PDB file of C-alpha atoms in Angstrom:
ATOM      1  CA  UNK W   1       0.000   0.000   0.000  1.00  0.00           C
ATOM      2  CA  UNK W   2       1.483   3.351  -0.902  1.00  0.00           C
ATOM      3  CA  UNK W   3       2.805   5.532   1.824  1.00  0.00           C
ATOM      4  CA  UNK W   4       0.338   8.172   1.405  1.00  0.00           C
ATOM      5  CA  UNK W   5      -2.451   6.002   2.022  1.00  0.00           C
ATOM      6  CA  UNK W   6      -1.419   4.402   5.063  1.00  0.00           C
ATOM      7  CA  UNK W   7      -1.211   7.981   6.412  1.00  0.00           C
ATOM      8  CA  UNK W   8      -4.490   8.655   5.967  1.00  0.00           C
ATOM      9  CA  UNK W   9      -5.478   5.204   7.442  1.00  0.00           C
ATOM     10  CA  UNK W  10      -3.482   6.643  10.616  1.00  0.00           C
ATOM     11  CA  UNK W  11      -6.058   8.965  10.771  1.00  0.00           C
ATOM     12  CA  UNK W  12      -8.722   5.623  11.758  1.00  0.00           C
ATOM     13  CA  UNK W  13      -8.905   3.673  15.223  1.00  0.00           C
ATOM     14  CA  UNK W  14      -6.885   0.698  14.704  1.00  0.00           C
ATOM     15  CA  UNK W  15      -9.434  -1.299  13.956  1.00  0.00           C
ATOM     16  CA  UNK W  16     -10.987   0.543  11.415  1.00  0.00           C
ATOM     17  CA  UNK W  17      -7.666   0.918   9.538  1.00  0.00           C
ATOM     18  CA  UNK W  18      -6.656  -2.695   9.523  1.00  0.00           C
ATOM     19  CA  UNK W  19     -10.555  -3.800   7.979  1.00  0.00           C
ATOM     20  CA  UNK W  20      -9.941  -0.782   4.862  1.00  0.00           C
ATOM     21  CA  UNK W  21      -6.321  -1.651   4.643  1.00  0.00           C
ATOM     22  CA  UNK W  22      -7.327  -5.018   3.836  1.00  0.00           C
ATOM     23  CA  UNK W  23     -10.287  -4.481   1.388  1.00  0.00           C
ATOM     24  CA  UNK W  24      -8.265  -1.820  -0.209  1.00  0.00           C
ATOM     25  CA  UNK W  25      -5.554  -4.035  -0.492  1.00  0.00           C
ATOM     26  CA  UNK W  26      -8.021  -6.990  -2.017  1.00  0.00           C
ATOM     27  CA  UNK W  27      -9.804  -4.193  -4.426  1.00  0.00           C
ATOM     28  CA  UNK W  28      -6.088  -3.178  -5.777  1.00  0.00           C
ATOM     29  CA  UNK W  29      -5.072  -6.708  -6.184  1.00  0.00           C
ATOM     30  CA  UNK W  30      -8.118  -7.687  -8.075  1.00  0.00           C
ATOM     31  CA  UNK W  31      -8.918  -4.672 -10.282  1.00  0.00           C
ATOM     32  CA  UNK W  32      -7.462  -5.937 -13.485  1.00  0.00           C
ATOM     33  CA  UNK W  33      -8.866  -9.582 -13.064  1.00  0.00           C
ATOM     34  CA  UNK W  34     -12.451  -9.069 -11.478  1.00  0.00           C
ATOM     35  CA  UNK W  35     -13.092  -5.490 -11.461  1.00  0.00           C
ATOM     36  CA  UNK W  36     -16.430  -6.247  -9.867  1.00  0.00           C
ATOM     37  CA  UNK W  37     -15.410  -8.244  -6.883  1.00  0.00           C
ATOM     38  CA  UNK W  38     -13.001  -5.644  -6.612  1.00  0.00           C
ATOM     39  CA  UNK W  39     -15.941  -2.513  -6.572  1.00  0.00           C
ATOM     40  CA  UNK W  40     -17.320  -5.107  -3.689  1.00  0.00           C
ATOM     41  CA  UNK W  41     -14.281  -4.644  -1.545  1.00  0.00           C
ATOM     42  CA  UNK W  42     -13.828  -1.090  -2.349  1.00  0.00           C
ATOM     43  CA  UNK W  43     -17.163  -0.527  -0.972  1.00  0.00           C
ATOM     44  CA  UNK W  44     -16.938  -2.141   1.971  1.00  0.00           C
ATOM     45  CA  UNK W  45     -14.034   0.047   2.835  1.00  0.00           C
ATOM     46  CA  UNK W  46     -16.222   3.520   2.300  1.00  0.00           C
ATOM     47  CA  UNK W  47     -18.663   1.857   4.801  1.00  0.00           C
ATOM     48  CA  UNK W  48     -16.366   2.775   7.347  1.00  0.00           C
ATOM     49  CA  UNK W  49     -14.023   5.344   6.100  1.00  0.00           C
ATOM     50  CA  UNK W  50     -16.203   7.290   3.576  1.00  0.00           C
ATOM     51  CA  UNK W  51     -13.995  10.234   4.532  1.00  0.00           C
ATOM     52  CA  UNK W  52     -10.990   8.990   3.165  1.00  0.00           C
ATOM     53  CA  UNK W  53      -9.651  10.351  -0.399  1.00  0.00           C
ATOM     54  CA  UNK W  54      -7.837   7.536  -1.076  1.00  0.00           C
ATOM     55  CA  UNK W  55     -10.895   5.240  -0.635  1.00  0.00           C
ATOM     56  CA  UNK W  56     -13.627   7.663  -2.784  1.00  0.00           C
ATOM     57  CA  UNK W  57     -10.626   6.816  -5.318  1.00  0.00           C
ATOM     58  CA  UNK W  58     -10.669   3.087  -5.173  1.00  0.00           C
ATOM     59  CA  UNK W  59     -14.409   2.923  -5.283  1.00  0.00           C
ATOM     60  CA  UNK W  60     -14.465   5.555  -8.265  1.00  0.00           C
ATOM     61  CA  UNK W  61     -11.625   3.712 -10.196  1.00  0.00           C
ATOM     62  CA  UNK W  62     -12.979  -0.221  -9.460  1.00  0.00           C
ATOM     63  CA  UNK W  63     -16.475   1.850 -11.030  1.00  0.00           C
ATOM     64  CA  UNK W  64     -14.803   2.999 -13.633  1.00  0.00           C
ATOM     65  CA  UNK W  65     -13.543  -0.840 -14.816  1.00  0.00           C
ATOM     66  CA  UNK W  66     -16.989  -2.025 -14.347  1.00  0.00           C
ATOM     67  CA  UNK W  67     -17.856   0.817 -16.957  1.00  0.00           C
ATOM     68  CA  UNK W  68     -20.415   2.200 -14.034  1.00  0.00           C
ATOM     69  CA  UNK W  69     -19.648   5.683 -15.451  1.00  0.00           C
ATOM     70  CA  UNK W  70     -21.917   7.401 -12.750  1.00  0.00           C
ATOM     71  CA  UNK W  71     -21.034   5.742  -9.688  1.00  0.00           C
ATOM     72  CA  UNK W  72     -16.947   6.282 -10.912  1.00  0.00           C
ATOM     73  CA  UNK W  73     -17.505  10.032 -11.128  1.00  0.00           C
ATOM     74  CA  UNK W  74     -19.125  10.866  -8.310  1.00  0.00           C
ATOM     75  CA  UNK W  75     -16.713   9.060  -6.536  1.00  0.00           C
ATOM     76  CA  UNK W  76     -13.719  10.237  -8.262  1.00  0.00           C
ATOM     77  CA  UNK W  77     -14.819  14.099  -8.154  1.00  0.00           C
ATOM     78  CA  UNK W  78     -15.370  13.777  -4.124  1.00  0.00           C
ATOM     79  CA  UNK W  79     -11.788  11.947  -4.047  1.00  0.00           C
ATOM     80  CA  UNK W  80     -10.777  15.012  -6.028  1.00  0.00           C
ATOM     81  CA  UNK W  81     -12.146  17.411  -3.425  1.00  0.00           C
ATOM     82  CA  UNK W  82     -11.470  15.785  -0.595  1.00  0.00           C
ATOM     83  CA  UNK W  83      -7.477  16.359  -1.646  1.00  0.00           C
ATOM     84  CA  UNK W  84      -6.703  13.072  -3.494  1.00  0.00           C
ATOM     85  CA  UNK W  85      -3.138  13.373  -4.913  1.00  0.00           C
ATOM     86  CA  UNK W  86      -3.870  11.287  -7.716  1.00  0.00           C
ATOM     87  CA  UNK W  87      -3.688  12.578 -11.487  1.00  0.00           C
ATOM     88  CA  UNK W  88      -7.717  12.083 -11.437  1.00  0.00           C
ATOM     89  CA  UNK W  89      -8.973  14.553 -14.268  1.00  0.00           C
ATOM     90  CA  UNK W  90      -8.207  11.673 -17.373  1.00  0.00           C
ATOM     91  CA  UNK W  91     -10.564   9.438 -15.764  1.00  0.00           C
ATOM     92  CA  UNK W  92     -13.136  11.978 -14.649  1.00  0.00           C
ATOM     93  CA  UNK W  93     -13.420  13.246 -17.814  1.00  0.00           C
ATOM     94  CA  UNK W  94     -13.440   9.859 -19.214  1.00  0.00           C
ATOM     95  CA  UNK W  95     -16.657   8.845 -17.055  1.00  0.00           C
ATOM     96  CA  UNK W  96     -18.073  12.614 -18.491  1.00  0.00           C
ATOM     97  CA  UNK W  97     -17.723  11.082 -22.167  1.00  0.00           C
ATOM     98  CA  UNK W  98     -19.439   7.764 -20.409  1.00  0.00           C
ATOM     99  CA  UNK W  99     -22.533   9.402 -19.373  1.00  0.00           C
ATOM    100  CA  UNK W 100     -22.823  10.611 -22.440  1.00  0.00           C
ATOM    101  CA  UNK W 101     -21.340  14.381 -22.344  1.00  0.00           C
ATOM    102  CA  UNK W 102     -18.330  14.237 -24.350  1.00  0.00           C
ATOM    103  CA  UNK W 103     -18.165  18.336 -24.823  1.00  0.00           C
ATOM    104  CA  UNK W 104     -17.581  18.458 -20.707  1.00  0.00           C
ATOM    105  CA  UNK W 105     -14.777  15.684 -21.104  1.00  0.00           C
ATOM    106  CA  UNK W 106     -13.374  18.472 -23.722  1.00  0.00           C
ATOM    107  CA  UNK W 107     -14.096  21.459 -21.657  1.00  0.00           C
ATOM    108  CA  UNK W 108     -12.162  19.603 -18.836  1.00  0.00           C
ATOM    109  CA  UNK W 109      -8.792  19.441 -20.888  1.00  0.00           C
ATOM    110  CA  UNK W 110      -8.571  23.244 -21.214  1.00  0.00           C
ATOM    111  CA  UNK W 111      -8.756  23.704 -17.607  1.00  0.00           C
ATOM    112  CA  UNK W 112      -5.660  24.749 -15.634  1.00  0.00           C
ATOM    113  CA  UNK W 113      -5.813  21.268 -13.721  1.00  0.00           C
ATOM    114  CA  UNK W 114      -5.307  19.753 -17.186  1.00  0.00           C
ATOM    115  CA  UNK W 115      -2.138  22.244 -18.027  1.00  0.00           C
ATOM    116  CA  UNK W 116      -0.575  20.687 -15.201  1.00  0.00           C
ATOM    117  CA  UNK W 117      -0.385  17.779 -16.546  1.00  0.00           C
ATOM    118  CA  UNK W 118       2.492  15.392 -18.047  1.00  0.00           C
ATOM    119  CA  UNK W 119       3.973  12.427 -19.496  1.00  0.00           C
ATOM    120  CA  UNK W 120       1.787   9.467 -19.440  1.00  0.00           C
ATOM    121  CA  UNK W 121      -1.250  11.760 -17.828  1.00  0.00           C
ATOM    122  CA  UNK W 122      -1.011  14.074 -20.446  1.00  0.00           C
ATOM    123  CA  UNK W 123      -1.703  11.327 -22.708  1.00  0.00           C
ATOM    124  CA  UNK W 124      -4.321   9.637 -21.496  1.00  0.00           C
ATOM    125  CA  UNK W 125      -6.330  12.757 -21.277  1.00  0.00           C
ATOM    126  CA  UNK W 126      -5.545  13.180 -24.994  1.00  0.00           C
ATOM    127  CA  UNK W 127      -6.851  10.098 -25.903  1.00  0.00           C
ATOM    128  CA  UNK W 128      -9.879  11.107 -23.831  1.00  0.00           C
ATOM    129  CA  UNK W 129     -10.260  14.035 -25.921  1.00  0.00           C
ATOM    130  CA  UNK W 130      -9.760  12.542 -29.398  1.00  0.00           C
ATOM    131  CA  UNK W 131     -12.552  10.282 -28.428  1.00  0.00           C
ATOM    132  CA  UNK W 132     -15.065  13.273 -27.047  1.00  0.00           C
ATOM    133  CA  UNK W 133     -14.397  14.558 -30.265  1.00  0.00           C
ATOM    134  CA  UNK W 134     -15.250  11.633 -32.227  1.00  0.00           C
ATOM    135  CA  UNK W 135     -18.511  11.090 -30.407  1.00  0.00           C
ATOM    136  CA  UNK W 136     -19.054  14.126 -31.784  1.00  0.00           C
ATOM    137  CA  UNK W 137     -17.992  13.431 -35.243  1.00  0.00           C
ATOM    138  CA  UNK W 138     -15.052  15.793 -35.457  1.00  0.00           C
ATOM    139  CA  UNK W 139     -12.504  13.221 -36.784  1.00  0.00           C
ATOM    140  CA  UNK W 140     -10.043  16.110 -37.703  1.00  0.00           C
ATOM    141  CA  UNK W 141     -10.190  17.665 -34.443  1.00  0.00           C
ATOM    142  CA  UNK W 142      -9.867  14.105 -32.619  1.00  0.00           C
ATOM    143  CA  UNK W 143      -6.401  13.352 -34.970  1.00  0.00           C
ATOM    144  CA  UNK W 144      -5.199  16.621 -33.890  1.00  0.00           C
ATOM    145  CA  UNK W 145      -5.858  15.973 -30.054  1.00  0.00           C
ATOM    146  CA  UNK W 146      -3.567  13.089 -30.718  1.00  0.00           C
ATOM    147  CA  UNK W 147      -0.811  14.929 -32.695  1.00  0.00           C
ATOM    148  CA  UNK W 148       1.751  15.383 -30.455  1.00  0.00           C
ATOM    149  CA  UNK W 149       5.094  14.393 -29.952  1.00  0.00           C
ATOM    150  CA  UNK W 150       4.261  11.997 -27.676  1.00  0.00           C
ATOM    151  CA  UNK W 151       2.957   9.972 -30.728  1.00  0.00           C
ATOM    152  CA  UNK W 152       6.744   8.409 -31.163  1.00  0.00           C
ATOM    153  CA  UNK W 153       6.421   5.065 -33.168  1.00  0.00           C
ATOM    154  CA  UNK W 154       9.985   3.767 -30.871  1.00  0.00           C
ATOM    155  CA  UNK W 155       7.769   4.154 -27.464  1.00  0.00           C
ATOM    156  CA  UNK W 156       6.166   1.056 -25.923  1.00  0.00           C
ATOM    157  CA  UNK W 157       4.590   0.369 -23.002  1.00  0.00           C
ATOM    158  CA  UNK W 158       0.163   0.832 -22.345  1.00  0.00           C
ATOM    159  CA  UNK W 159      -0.149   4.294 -22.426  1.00  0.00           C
ATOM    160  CA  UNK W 160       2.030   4.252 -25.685  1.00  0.00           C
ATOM    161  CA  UNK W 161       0.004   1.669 -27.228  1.00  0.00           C
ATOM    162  CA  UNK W 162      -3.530   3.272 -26.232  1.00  0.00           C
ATOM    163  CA  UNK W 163      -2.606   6.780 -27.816  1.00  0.00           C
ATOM    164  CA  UNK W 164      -1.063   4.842 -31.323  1.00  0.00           C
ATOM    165  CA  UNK W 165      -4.502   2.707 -31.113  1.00  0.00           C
ATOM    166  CA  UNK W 166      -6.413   5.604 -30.983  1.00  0.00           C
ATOM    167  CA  UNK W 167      -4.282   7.578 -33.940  1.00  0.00           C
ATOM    168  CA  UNK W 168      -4.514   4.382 -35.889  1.00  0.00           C
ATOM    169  CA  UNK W 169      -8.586   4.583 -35.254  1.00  0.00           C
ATOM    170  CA  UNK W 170      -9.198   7.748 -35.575  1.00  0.00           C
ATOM    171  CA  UNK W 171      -6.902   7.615 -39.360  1.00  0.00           C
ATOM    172  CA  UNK W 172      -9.121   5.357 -40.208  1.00  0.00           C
ATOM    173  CA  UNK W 173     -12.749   7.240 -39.389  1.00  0.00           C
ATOM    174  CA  UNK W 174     -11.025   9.593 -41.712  1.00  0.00           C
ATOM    175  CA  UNK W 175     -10.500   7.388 -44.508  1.00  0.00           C
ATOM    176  CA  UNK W 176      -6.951   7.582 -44.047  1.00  0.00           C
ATOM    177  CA  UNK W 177      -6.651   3.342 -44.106  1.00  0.00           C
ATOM    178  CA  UNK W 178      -3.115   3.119 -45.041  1.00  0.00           C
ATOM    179  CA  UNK W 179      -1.617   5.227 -43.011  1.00  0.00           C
ATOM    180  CA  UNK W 180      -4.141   3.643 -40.097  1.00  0.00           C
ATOM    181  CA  UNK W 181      -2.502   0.551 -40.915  1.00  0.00           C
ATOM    182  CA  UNK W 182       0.905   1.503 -40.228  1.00  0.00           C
ATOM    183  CA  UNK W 183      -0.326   3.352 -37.139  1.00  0.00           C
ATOM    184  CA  UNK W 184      -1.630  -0.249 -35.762  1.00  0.00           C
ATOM    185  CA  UNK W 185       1.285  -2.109 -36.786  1.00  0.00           C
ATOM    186  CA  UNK W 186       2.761   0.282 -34.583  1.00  0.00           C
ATOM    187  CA  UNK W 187       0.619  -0.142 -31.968  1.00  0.00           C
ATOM    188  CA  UNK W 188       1.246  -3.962 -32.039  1.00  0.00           C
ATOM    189  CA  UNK W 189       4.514  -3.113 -31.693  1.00  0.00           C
ATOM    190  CA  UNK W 190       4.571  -1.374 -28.882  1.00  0.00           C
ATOM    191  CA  UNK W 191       1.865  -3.368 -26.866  1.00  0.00           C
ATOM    192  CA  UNK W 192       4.380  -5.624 -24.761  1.00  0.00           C
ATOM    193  CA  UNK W 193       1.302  -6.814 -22.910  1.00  0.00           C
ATOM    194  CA  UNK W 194      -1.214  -8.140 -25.582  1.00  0.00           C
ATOM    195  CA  UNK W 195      -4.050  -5.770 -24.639  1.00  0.00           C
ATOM    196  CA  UNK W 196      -5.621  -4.874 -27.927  1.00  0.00           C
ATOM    197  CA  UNK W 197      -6.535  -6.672 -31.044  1.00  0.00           C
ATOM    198  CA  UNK W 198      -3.960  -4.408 -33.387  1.00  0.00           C
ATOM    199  CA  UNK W 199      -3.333  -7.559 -35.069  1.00  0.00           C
ATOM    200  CA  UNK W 200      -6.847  -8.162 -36.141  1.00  0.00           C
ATOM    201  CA  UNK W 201      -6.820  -4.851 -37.107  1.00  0.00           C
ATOM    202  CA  UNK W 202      -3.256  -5.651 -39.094  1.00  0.00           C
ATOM    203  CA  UNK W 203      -5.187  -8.247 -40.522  1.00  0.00           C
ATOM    204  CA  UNK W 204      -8.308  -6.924 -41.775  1.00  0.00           C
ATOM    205  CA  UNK W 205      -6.643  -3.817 -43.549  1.00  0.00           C
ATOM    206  CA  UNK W 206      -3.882  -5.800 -44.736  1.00  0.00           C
TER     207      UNK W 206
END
């Protein structure tokens, strides 16, 4: 558990700390393999710490993997005011394009919260934006979001291979198929961990 939680924790009787140290433990262990069971744990732990950042944040990011768009972002904003340290505005505006108001997830990138911003944060709220902006059917405006130098066909790693998906997607909205196909050969390169279907992709273009 990071350091920063386990000082708030210190903040709860013993007791109390030990039973949300161990569900927040559980929901952190299992978000990636049963985000529900782990939405479970992370609500048991607001049962008795509800005024705990770090806990609003599990709850809101386990509700985000169950694609529970409402329940993550109320969660996530009172995490957000209650002082979480976490880089929460890529998700929050995420869960904005979720419920179904992808201008707010836009209007939430030009904030001064989002200029603050870097690296792999900066990113994902791109890709958040390129995808407000195709719900919206501005394709151009989307590939622009996404434009950046960031977009380096030699990076690897998730967040590399989410924003090269999204270029490659976004190319290809546009009509743009064989430069989309390069753009998911890269992203097959880069994803290390198998966690789209750029080869599919590869496939069907190719």
């Amino acid at each position: 558990m990071a350091p920063d939680v386990r000082g708030e924790l210190m903040t709860l009787d013993k007791a109390t700390a030990d039973y949300v140290a161990k569900h927040l433990v559980a929901a952190g262990d299992l978000i990636d393999v049963d985000p529900e069971l782990a939405l479970k744990h992370a609500q048991a732990a607001r049962t008795r710490s509800g005024r705990i950042a770090a806990v609003r944040e599990a709850v809101g990011i386990a509700a985000y993997h169950c694609g529970d768009w409402a329940q993550a972002l109320s969660e996530l904003r009172a995490a957000r005011r209650m002082g979480s340290r976490s880089p929460l505005l890529p998700l929050i505006a995420d869960c904005e394009r979720g419920v179904g108001r992808p201008q707010r997830a836009i209007d939430l990138s030009r904030t001064p919260e989002a200029e603050q911003l870097t690296g792999d944060d900066a990113d994902e709220l791109r890709i958040v934006v390129a995808g407000a902006r195709s719900d919206l059917g501005q394709h151009e405006q989307a590939l622009a979001a996404l434009s950046t130098p960031a977009l380096d066909p030699e990076r690897t790693g998730l967040t590399a291979t989410r924003l090269f998906y999204a270029y490659a997607d976004t190319l290809l909205a546009l009509g743009r198929n064989d430069e989309a196909l390069q753009w998911f050969i890269n992203t097959e390169a880069a994803d290390i961990d198998g966690v789209t279907d750029a080869d599919e992709r590869i496939a069907e273009l190719g």
